[in-house]
Short mmCIF file of C-alpha atoms and ligand atoms in Angstrom, two decimals:
data_model
loop_
_atom_site.label_atom_id
_atom_site.label_comp_id
_atom_site.label_asym_id
_atom_site.label_seq_id
_atom_site.Cartn_x
_atom_site.Cartn_y
_atom_site.Cartn_z
CA MET A 1390 -50.03 86.80 118.48
CA PRO A 1391 -47.26 86.80 121.08
CA HIS A 1392 -44.48 88.05 118.81
CA ASP A 1393 -46.14 91.42 118.15
CA ALA A 1394 -47.87 92.03 121.49
CA SER A 1395 -46.12 95.39 121.87
CA ALA A 1396 -45.77 96.22 118.16
CA SER A 1397 -46.61 99.63 116.73
CA ASP A 1398 -49.46 100.16 114.26
CA ALA A 1399 -46.97 100.30 111.37
CA THR A 1400 -45.58 96.91 112.38
CA ARG A 1401 -49.04 95.41 112.89
CA CYS A 1402 -50.10 96.65 109.44
CA ALA A 1403 -46.96 95.35 107.74
CA ARG A 1404 -46.95 91.81 109.14
CA ALA A 1405 -48.81 88.99 107.43
CA PRO A 1406 -51.61 87.51 109.56
CA GLU A 1407 -51.36 84.02 110.97
CA SER A 1408 -53.71 81.46 109.47
CA PRO A 1409 -56.87 81.09 111.58
CA ARG A 1410 -56.91 77.85 113.59
CA SER A 1411 -59.45 75.41 112.29
CA ILE A 1412 -60.37 71.75 112.72
CA SER A 1413 -62.16 71.88 109.36
CA GLU A 1414 -60.96 72.58 105.84
CA PRO A 1415 -62.65 74.37 102.94
CA LEU A 1416 -64.68 72.17 100.60
CA ALA A 1417 -63.90 74.38 97.59
CA PRO A 1418 -60.19 74.90 96.86
CA PRO A 1419 -58.93 78.25 98.20
CA ILE A 1420 -57.00 80.58 95.90
CA GLN A 1421 -53.47 80.94 97.27
CA LEU A 1422 -51.92 84.05 95.79
CA SER A 1423 -48.73 84.17 97.82
CA SER A 1424 -45.66 84.53 95.60
CA VAL A 1425 -43.36 83.24 98.34
CA TYR A 1426 -43.61 80.85 101.29
CA ARG A 1427 -42.43 81.27 104.85
CA ILE A 1428 -40.19 78.41 105.92
CA ALA A 1429 -38.73 77.47 109.34
CA GLY A 1430 -35.01 77.21 108.48
CA LEU A 1431 -32.25 75.96 106.24
CA ASP A 1432 -32.69 72.24 106.92
CA GLU A 1433 -36.30 72.55 105.73
CA VAL A 1434 -35.10 74.32 102.56
CA ASP A 1435 -32.71 71.44 101.89
CA ALA A 1436 -35.47 68.91 102.51
CA LEU A 1437 -37.79 70.69 100.06
CA PHE A 1438 -35.17 70.95 97.31
CA GLU A 1439 -34.04 67.36 97.79
CA GLY A 1440 -37.63 66.05 97.61
CA ARG A 1441 -37.59 64.75 101.22
CA ALA A 1442 -40.44 67.05 102.24
CA ASP A 1443 -43.55 68.37 100.50
CA GLY A 1444 -44.31 72.04 100.25
CA PHE A 1445 -43.85 75.25 98.34
CA PHE A 1446 -41.10 77.78 98.31
CA TYR A 1447 -41.50 80.31 95.50
CA ALA A 1448 -44.58 80.54 93.26
CA ARG A 1449 -42.66 80.49 89.98
CA ASP A 1450 -41.45 77.03 90.96
CA GLY A 1451 -44.89 75.87 92.08
CA HIS A 1452 -47.93 76.77 94.15
CA PRO A 1453 -50.92 74.86 95.55
CA ASN A 1454 -53.42 75.87 92.86
CA ALA A 1455 -51.08 74.75 90.05
CA ALA A 1456 -50.31 71.51 91.90
CA GLN A 1457 -54.00 70.69 92.39
CA LEU A 1458 -54.81 71.42 88.74
CA ALA A 1459 -51.81 69.47 87.40
CA ASP A 1460 -52.83 66.50 89.53
CA LYS A 1461 -56.43 66.60 88.24
CA LEU A 1462 -55.28 66.81 84.61
CA ALA A 1463 -52.74 64.01 85.05
CA LYS A 1464 -55.46 61.79 86.50
CA LEU A 1465 -57.86 62.67 83.66
CA GLU A 1466 -55.21 61.72 81.09
CA ARG A 1467 -54.05 58.63 83.07
CA ALA A 1468 -50.56 60.16 83.32
CA GLU A 1469 -48.11 59.92 86.21
CA ALA A 1470 -47.67 63.67 86.63
CA GLY A 1471 -48.34 67.09 85.12
CA VAL A 1472 -47.19 70.68 85.16
CA VAL A 1473 -49.23 73.82 84.53
CA CYS A 1474 -47.79 76.63 82.40
CA ALA A 1475 -48.86 80.21 81.70
CA SER A 1476 -50.51 79.29 78.37
CA GLY A 1477 -50.90 76.43 75.93
CA MET A 1478 -47.90 77.78 74.04
CA GLY A 1479 -46.01 77.93 77.35
CA ALA A 1480 -46.68 74.20 77.87
CA ILE A 1481 -45.63 73.35 74.30
CA ALA A 1482 -42.53 75.57 74.50
CA ALA A 1483 -41.44 74.13 77.87
CA SER A 1484 -41.84 70.57 76.54
CA VAL A 1485 -40.01 71.26 73.29
CA LEU A 1486 -37.22 73.19 75.05
CA THR A 1487 -36.73 70.24 77.39
CA LEU A 1488 -36.37 67.67 74.63
CA ALA A 1489 -34.80 69.61 71.73
CA GLU A 1490 -31.05 69.83 71.36
CA GLN A 1491 -28.85 71.85 69.07
CA GLY A 1492 -28.47 69.88 65.84
CA GLY A 1493 -31.44 67.67 66.72
CA ARG A 1494 -34.58 67.32 64.64
CA ILE A 1495 -38.30 67.52 65.47
CA LEU A 1496 -40.84 65.68 63.34
CA VAL A 1497 -43.99 67.78 63.14
CA SER A 1498 -47.44 67.09 61.79
CA GLU A 1499 -48.00 69.09 58.60
CA GLU A 1500 -51.19 70.47 60.17
CA LEU A 1501 -50.60 72.31 63.40
CA TYR A 1502 -51.81 75.43 65.16
CA GLY A 1503 -49.89 78.27 63.46
CA LYS A 1504 -47.95 79.39 66.54
CA THR A 1505 -46.71 75.83 67.21
CA THR A 1506 -45.36 75.72 63.66
CA THR A 1507 -43.78 79.14 64.19
CA LEU A 1508 -42.18 78.01 67.47
CA ILE A 1509 -40.57 74.95 65.91
CA ALA A 1510 -39.92 76.05 62.32
CA ARG A 1511 -38.80 79.64 63.01
CA GLU A 1512 -37.82 80.19 66.62
CA LEU A 1513 -36.06 76.87 67.30
CA ALA A 1514 -34.38 76.99 63.89
CA ARG A 1515 -32.40 79.96 65.28
CA PHE A 1516 -30.84 77.53 67.77
CA GLY A 1517 -29.93 74.90 65.19
CA VAL A 1518 -32.99 72.70 65.64
CA THR A 1519 -34.36 71.43 62.33
CA HIS A 1520 -37.73 69.90 61.51
CA ASP A 1521 -39.44 67.59 59.01
CA LEU A 1522 -43.12 67.13 58.25
CA PHE A 1523 -45.36 64.06 58.29
CA ASP A 1524 -49.06 63.33 57.77
CA PRO A 1525 -50.60 62.50 61.20
CA SER A 1526 -53.29 60.27 59.69
CA LYS A 1527 -50.63 58.13 57.91
CA PRO A 1528 -48.07 56.51 60.26
CA GLU A 1529 -45.98 55.32 57.29
CA THR A 1530 -45.15 58.99 56.51
CA LEU A 1531 -43.69 59.31 60.02
CA ARG A 1532 -41.78 56.04 59.60
CA ARG A 1533 -40.20 57.41 56.39
CA ALA A 1534 -39.38 60.75 58.04
CA LEU A 1535 -37.79 58.98 61.03
CA ALA A 1536 -35.73 56.72 58.78
CA ASP A 1537 -34.06 59.89 57.44
CA ALA A 1538 -33.68 61.41 60.92
CA PRO A 1539 -31.31 59.55 63.25
CA ASP A 1540 -31.05 62.88 65.10
CA ALA A 1541 -34.83 62.99 65.87
CA ARG A 1542 -35.61 64.17 69.40
CA LEU A 1543 -39.38 64.61 69.37
CA VAL A 1544 -42.55 63.96 67.33
CA VAL A 1545 -45.36 66.56 67.58
CA ALA A 1546 -48.98 66.30 66.40
CA GLU A 1547 -52.52 67.35 67.38
CA THR A 1548 -55.29 64.82 68.10
CA LEU A 1549 -57.66 66.96 66.03
CA SER A 1550 -55.78 69.44 63.90
CA ASN A 1551 -56.43 73.17 63.98
CA PRO A 1552 -58.37 74.21 61.88
CA LEU A 1553 -59.31 71.36 59.51
CA LEU A 1554 -59.95 68.76 62.20
CA ARG A 1555 -57.82 66.07 60.60
CA VAL A 1556 -57.50 63.13 62.99
CA CYS A 1557 -54.14 61.86 64.19
CA ASP A 1558 -53.83 58.07 64.16
CA LEU A 1559 -52.67 58.01 67.77
CA GLU A 1560 -52.01 54.27 68.00
CA GLY A 1561 -50.23 54.11 64.65
CA ILE A 1562 -48.14 57.25 65.18
CA GLY A 1563 -47.41 56.21 68.78
CA ALA A 1564 -46.19 52.77 67.68
CA VAL A 1565 -43.85 54.24 65.04
CA ALA A 1566 -42.44 56.81 67.48
CA ARG A 1567 -41.92 54.10 70.12
CA GLU A 1568 -40.12 51.81 67.62
CA ALA A 1569 -37.71 54.68 66.95
CA ASP A 1570 -37.49 55.45 70.69
CA VAL A 1571 -38.52 59.08 70.11
CA PRO A 1572 -41.02 60.74 72.51
CA LEU A 1573 -44.41 61.69 71.03
CA LEU A 1574 -46.08 64.93 72.14
CA ILE A 1575 -49.79 65.23 71.36
CA ASP A 1576 -51.63 68.55 71.59
CA HIS A 1577 -55.05 67.38 72.81
CA THR A 1578 -56.58 70.88 73.04
CA PHE A 1579 -59.45 70.17 70.59
CA ALA A 1580 -60.33 66.75 71.96
CA PRO A 1581 -60.39 66.59 75.78
CA LEU A 1582 -62.16 63.43 77.00
CA LEU A 1583 -62.81 62.12 73.46
CA CYS A 1584 -59.93 59.68 73.87
CA LYS A 1585 -56.91 59.04 76.11
CA PRO A 1586 -53.72 59.58 74.06
CA ILE A 1587 -51.37 58.20 76.74
CA ALA A 1588 -53.20 54.86 76.80
CA MET A 1589 -52.74 54.82 73.00
CA GLY A 1590 -48.96 55.24 73.05
CA THR A 1591 -48.37 58.99 73.52
CA THR A 1592 -45.54 60.17 75.79
CA LEU A 1593 -46.68 63.73 76.57
CA VAL A 1594 -50.15 65.29 76.29
CA VAL A 1595 -50.53 69.06 76.12
CA HIS A 1596 -53.69 71.10 76.63
CA SER A 1597 -54.31 74.76 76.08
CA LEU A 1598 -56.50 75.21 79.17
CA THR A 1599 -57.47 78.58 77.70
CA LYS A 1600 -59.90 76.64 75.51
CA LEU A 1601 -62.32 73.81 76.32
CA ILE A 1602 -61.07 72.91 79.79
CA GLY A 1603 -61.17 76.51 81.11
CA GLY A 1604 -64.40 76.70 79.15
CA HIS A 1605 -65.46 80.29 79.87
CA ALA A 1606 -63.03 82.49 77.89
CA ASP A 1607 -61.55 83.99 81.05
CA VAL A 1608 -58.36 81.95 81.55
CA THR A 1609 -54.99 81.90 79.76
CA LEU A 1610 -53.21 78.71 80.80
CA GLY A 1611 -51.74 75.44 79.55
CA ALA A 1612 -50.55 72.10 80.89
CA VAL A 1613 -48.48 69.11 79.93
CA VAL A 1614 -48.83 65.64 81.48
CA GLY A 1615 -46.73 62.49 81.11
CA PRO A 1616 -44.11 60.32 82.85
CA ARG A 1617 -42.98 61.75 86.20
CA GLU A 1618 -39.28 61.87 85.37
CA LEU A 1619 -39.88 63.81 82.15
CA ILE A 1620 -42.48 66.10 83.74
CA ASP A 1621 -39.98 66.96 86.50
CA ARG A 1622 -37.50 68.05 83.83
CA ILE A 1623 -40.18 70.07 81.97
CA HIS A 1624 -41.23 71.64 85.28
CA ALA A 1625 -37.65 72.79 85.92
CA VAL A 1626 -37.42 74.28 82.39
CA ALA A 1627 -40.82 76.00 82.77
CA SER A 1628 -39.68 77.57 86.03
CA THR A 1629 -36.35 78.72 84.63
CA PHE A 1630 -37.97 80.19 81.51
CA GLY A 1631 -40.64 81.87 83.66
CA GLN A 1632 -43.62 80.00 82.19
CA THR A 1633 -45.56 79.29 85.38
CA GLY A 1634 -49.33 79.92 85.44
CA SER A 1635 -51.03 82.21 87.94
CA ALA A 1636 -52.94 80.90 90.95
CA PHE A 1637 -56.16 82.65 89.97
CA ASP A 1638 -56.09 81.22 86.43
CA CYS A 1639 -55.43 77.75 87.87
CA TRP A 1640 -58.40 78.16 90.19
CA LEU A 1641 -60.65 79.23 87.30
CA ALA A 1642 -59.47 76.32 85.13
CA MET A 1643 -60.17 73.94 88.01
CA ARG A 1644 -63.70 75.31 88.19
CA GLY A 1645 -64.07 74.96 84.40
CA ALA A 1646 -63.01 71.32 84.56
CA VAL A 1647 -65.96 70.52 86.83
CA THR A 1648 -68.43 70.77 83.93
CA LEU A 1649 -66.11 69.56 81.16
CA PRO A 1650 -67.82 66.17 80.61
CA LEU A 1651 -71.25 67.82 80.34
CA ARG A 1652 -69.96 70.47 77.94
CA VAL A 1653 -68.11 67.94 75.75
CA GLU A 1654 -71.22 65.79 75.44
CA ARG A 1655 -73.58 68.68 74.69
CA THR A 1656 -71.31 70.57 72.28
CA SER A 1657 -70.46 67.36 70.38
CA ARG A 1658 -74.16 66.70 69.84
CA THR A 1659 -74.89 70.27 68.70
CA ALA A 1660 -71.79 70.39 66.48
CA LEU A 1661 -72.78 67.19 64.66
CA GLU A 1662 -76.24 68.59 63.92
CA LEU A 1663 -74.86 71.96 62.71
CA ALA A 1664 -72.21 70.22 60.59
CA ARG A 1665 -74.92 68.10 58.90
CA ARG A 1666 -76.90 71.25 58.05
CA LEU A 1667 -73.84 73.22 56.90
CA GLU A 1668 -72.74 70.35 54.66
CA VAL A 1669 -75.89 70.55 52.54
CA HIS A 1670 -76.23 74.34 52.55
CA PRO A 1671 -75.92 75.70 48.99
CA LYS A 1672 -73.62 78.56 50.09
CA VAL A 1673 -71.09 76.25 51.77
CA LEU A 1674 -68.39 74.74 49.55
CA ARG A 1675 -66.95 72.26 52.07
CA THR A 1676 -67.62 71.31 55.70
CA SER A 1677 -64.98 69.67 57.89
CA TYR A 1678 -66.27 67.78 60.91
CA PRO A 1679 -64.87 64.37 61.89
CA GLY A 1680 -68.39 63.14 62.73
CA LEU A 1681 -69.49 63.50 59.09
CA PRO A 1682 -69.04 60.42 56.87
CA SER A 1683 -67.61 62.80 54.21
CA HIS A 1684 -64.66 63.72 56.45
CA PRO A 1685 -61.45 62.04 55.22
CA ASP A 1686 -60.71 60.65 58.70
CA HIS A 1687 -64.26 59.70 59.72
CA THR A 1688 -63.49 55.97 60.04
CA LEU A 1689 -60.41 56.69 62.17
CA ALA A 1690 -62.40 59.17 64.29
CA LYS A 1691 -65.14 56.58 64.90
CA ARG A 1692 -62.55 54.01 65.96
CA GLN A 1693 -60.57 56.37 68.16
CA PHE A 1694 -63.17 58.60 69.84
CA SER A 1695 -66.02 57.78 72.14
CA GLY A 1696 -68.87 60.03 73.25
CA GLY A 1697 -68.77 62.37 70.23
CA PHE A 1698 -66.50 64.16 67.80
CA GLY A 1699 -65.90 67.45 69.57
CA ALA A 1700 -67.07 71.04 69.46
CA MET A 1701 -65.16 72.31 66.42
CA ILE A 1702 -66.41 72.65 62.83
CA SER A 1703 -64.73 74.36 59.88
CA PHE A 1704 -66.49 75.33 56.67
CA ASP A 1705 -65.39 77.03 53.49
CA ALA A 1706 -67.56 79.93 52.40
CA GLY A 1707 -65.78 80.43 49.06
CA GLY A 1708 -63.37 83.32 49.59
CA ARG A 1709 -62.20 86.00 51.99
CA GLU A 1710 -64.98 88.37 50.96
CA GLN A 1711 -67.72 85.80 51.56
CA ALA A 1712 -66.13 84.81 54.88
CA ASP A 1713 -66.07 88.46 55.94
CA ARG A 1714 -69.72 88.93 54.97
CA ILE A 1715 -70.79 85.89 56.96
CA ILE A 1716 -68.79 87.03 59.99
CA ARG A 1717 -70.30 90.52 59.79
CA GLY A 1718 -73.74 89.07 59.10
CA LEU A 1719 -73.87 86.98 62.26
CA ARG A 1720 -76.24 88.69 64.71
CA ALA A 1721 -75.48 86.79 67.91
CA ILE A 1722 -72.44 84.58 67.31
CA PRO A 1723 -69.31 86.69 67.92
CA PHE A 1724 -66.19 86.68 65.77
CA ALA A 1725 -63.68 86.01 68.54
CA PRO A 1726 -60.53 84.19 67.50
CA SER A 1727 -60.31 81.61 70.27
CA LEU A 1728 -62.40 78.51 71.03
CA GLY A 1729 -63.92 76.42 73.76
CA ASP A 1730 -66.10 79.09 75.38
CA ALA A 1731 -69.56 78.24 76.74
CA GLN A 1732 -70.96 80.45 73.96
CA THR A 1733 -70.46 79.70 70.28
CA THR A 1734 -67.80 81.80 68.55
CA VAL A 1735 -66.34 81.88 65.05
CA SER A 1736 -62.80 82.47 63.89
CA HIS A 1737 -61.05 83.01 60.57
CA PRO A 1738 -57.83 80.93 60.62
CA CYS A 1739 -56.12 82.66 57.67
CA THR A 1740 -56.14 86.08 59.35
CA THR A 1741 -55.80 84.91 62.99
CA SER A 1742 -54.49 81.52 64.24
CA HIS A 1743 -52.58 80.78 61.00
CA ARG A 1744 -51.66 84.36 60.14
CA GLY A 1745 -48.16 84.68 58.70
CA GLN A 1746 -47.85 81.01 57.67
CA ASP A 1747 -46.72 80.24 54.12
CA PRO A 1748 -49.85 80.83 51.93
CA ALA A 1749 -48.77 78.06 49.50
CA VAL A 1750 -48.63 75.50 52.35
CA LEU A 1751 -51.93 76.74 53.79
CA GLY A 1752 -53.55 76.48 50.34
CA ARG A 1753 -52.23 72.94 49.83
CA LEU A 1754 -53.64 71.87 53.20
CA GLY A 1755 -57.01 73.53 52.55
CA VAL A 1756 -56.69 76.41 55.02
CA THR A 1757 -58.26 78.74 52.47
CA PRO A 1758 -59.23 82.43 52.81
CA GLY A 1759 -62.90 81.38 52.82
CA LEU A 1760 -62.47 79.04 55.79
CA ILE A 1761 -64.47 79.86 58.94
CA ARG A 1762 -63.92 77.85 62.13
CA VAL A 1763 -66.87 77.47 64.49
CA SER A 1764 -66.40 76.66 68.17
CA VAL A 1765 -69.78 75.31 69.23
CA GLY A 1766 -71.08 76.27 72.67
CA LEU A 1767 -74.03 75.45 74.86
CA GLU A 1768 -76.80 77.43 73.14
CA ASP A 1769 -79.87 75.78 71.68
CA VAL A 1770 -79.07 74.25 68.30
CA GLU A 1771 -82.07 75.93 66.59
CA ASP A 1772 -81.00 79.40 67.77
CA LEU A 1773 -77.49 78.78 66.46
CA TRP A 1774 -78.75 77.52 63.12
CA GLU A 1775 -81.09 80.49 62.71
CA ASP A 1776 -78.12 82.88 63.10
CA LEU A 1777 -75.78 80.88 60.85
CA ALA A 1778 -78.45 80.40 58.17
CA GLN A 1779 -79.35 84.10 58.01
CA ALA A 1780 -75.65 85.06 57.81
CA LEU A 1781 -75.11 82.56 54.98
CA GLU A 1782 -78.11 84.07 53.17
CA PHE A 1783 -76.62 87.54 53.67
CA ALA A 1784 -73.35 86.34 52.08
C1 PLP B 2947 -54.51 73.48 69.11
C2 PLP B 2947 -53.94 74.60 69.91
N1 PLP B 2947 -52.86 74.37 70.66
C3 PLP B 2947 -52.28 75.34 71.41
C4 PLP B 2947 -52.78 76.62 71.40
C5 PLP B 2947 -52.11 77.67 72.23
O1 PLP B 2947 -52.82 77.90 73.39
P1 PLP B 2947 -52.68 79.28 74.21
O2 PLP B 2947 -53.40 80.31 73.41
O3 PLP B 2947 -53.30 78.98 75.53
O4 PLP B 2947 -51.23 79.58 74.30
C6 PLP B 2947 -53.92 76.92 70.63
C7 PLP B 2947 -54.46 78.28 70.60
O5 PLP B 2947 -55.35 78.60 69.86
C8 PLP B 2947 -54.50 75.88 69.86
O6 PLP B 2947 -55.57 76.10 69.09
#
C-alpha cells in the first residue's frame, strides 16, 4: 500500500485495509458492516445524492445487505421497489408516517396486530390523525367508511389477521380503495407466498421479517414494498426516523428466505392436519384455521390462496386458566410469543400481542382469554399432536 509505506505501527493499525484484488466474486452474499463509505470527492457525493450514480454513503440511509434483501422481497411480491426497516413495526410506522397528515384519517381493519392498532389509534392520534374501522372480509364496510372520510389518507389491513386468521378480501378491498384513490397497505406477515397482494390491487405490502421470512427466530427486521416513487419517500422517512435495519439481520433474513417456499408448503400441510384434530377435540371450544370449512372466510381463502393456508392456528381452550394449564402442560412446544420459527411455538394473544387493547373490543372480535395461537413449524405432525393432546388432557 504505497500511501503508508513509511507509516508507524499505530498508523498501520488504525487504517482500514484495502479490499483484496480479485477477478472472482463471492457466491454467497458478504455481510457488509461498515456504517460509512469512503468516497472520492464532492462531485461523487453530488452524483450519489442526485441519483446519477449508484452506491452507498451512510448505513442509516442504505447499505448493500439491505439493498439486496429489499430487491429480493420486491421481486417476490412483484413490486417495483422495497425498503428494509429495523422491525415489522418500523416498516409499518415508516409507511404510515409517510402517508398520514395532520387532520387526515386512516381506515383500519378492525382486526389487527395489537401494536399496529396502538400505533394508529393512540400514537398518531397525538398528532391529530384520526381513524375509522372496517371489516376486511366485507369491502362494503370500507366503502361506507370511505364515504364518510373525504380526508382519508390510507387503508390498512392484514392478509390473515392476527390472531383469528380472518381473511382480507384483497381484490374487493383493493378495488374500493382504488375507487376512492386512497393507498392500501397490506400487512402480509402471516401469509408470505400464499398470494400476491400487489397483483390483487394493493399499493404497499409490509412484512415483519422477524417471523416467517427470517424463519429461525434470530432476526428482528421488517420491509415494505410497492411503487418506486412511494418507496423512495418511505425510505427517506425511515432514514430520518432512524428505522434502518442492521446488515447482519438483513443477511440472516436473506438466508431465511432461501427455504421459505419449502417451509410454507410443509407448515401449511402440518397446520391443516393439526387444525382438523383440534377442531374435534372435546377440550377445544373453537378452532380458527382458514383451511377448515368451518372458518368464516374459508371460501374466500380457497379463492385467494394457493399452495396452502399458512402456518398459524388459533384455538380457544375455554378461559385464561385453561389456557395457562395447556401452555404449562406442553412438554416440547415452547410458549414464546412470536411466530414463524422453524420450531412450533405457542402464544397467548390476550397477555402478549394484544395486551393493553380494549377488552370489550377484543371480546367482541373473539380474542378471548382462552385463546392460544399456534405457529406451526417443521416437526413431524405426530410428535406435535402427541404434545398438544397430552397438554389438552392435562387441562
Ligand atoms: C401481523 C404482524 N405484523 C407486524 C408485526 C410486528 O413485527 P415486528 O415484531 O418485527 O416489529 C407483528 C408482530 O408480531 C405481527 O404479528
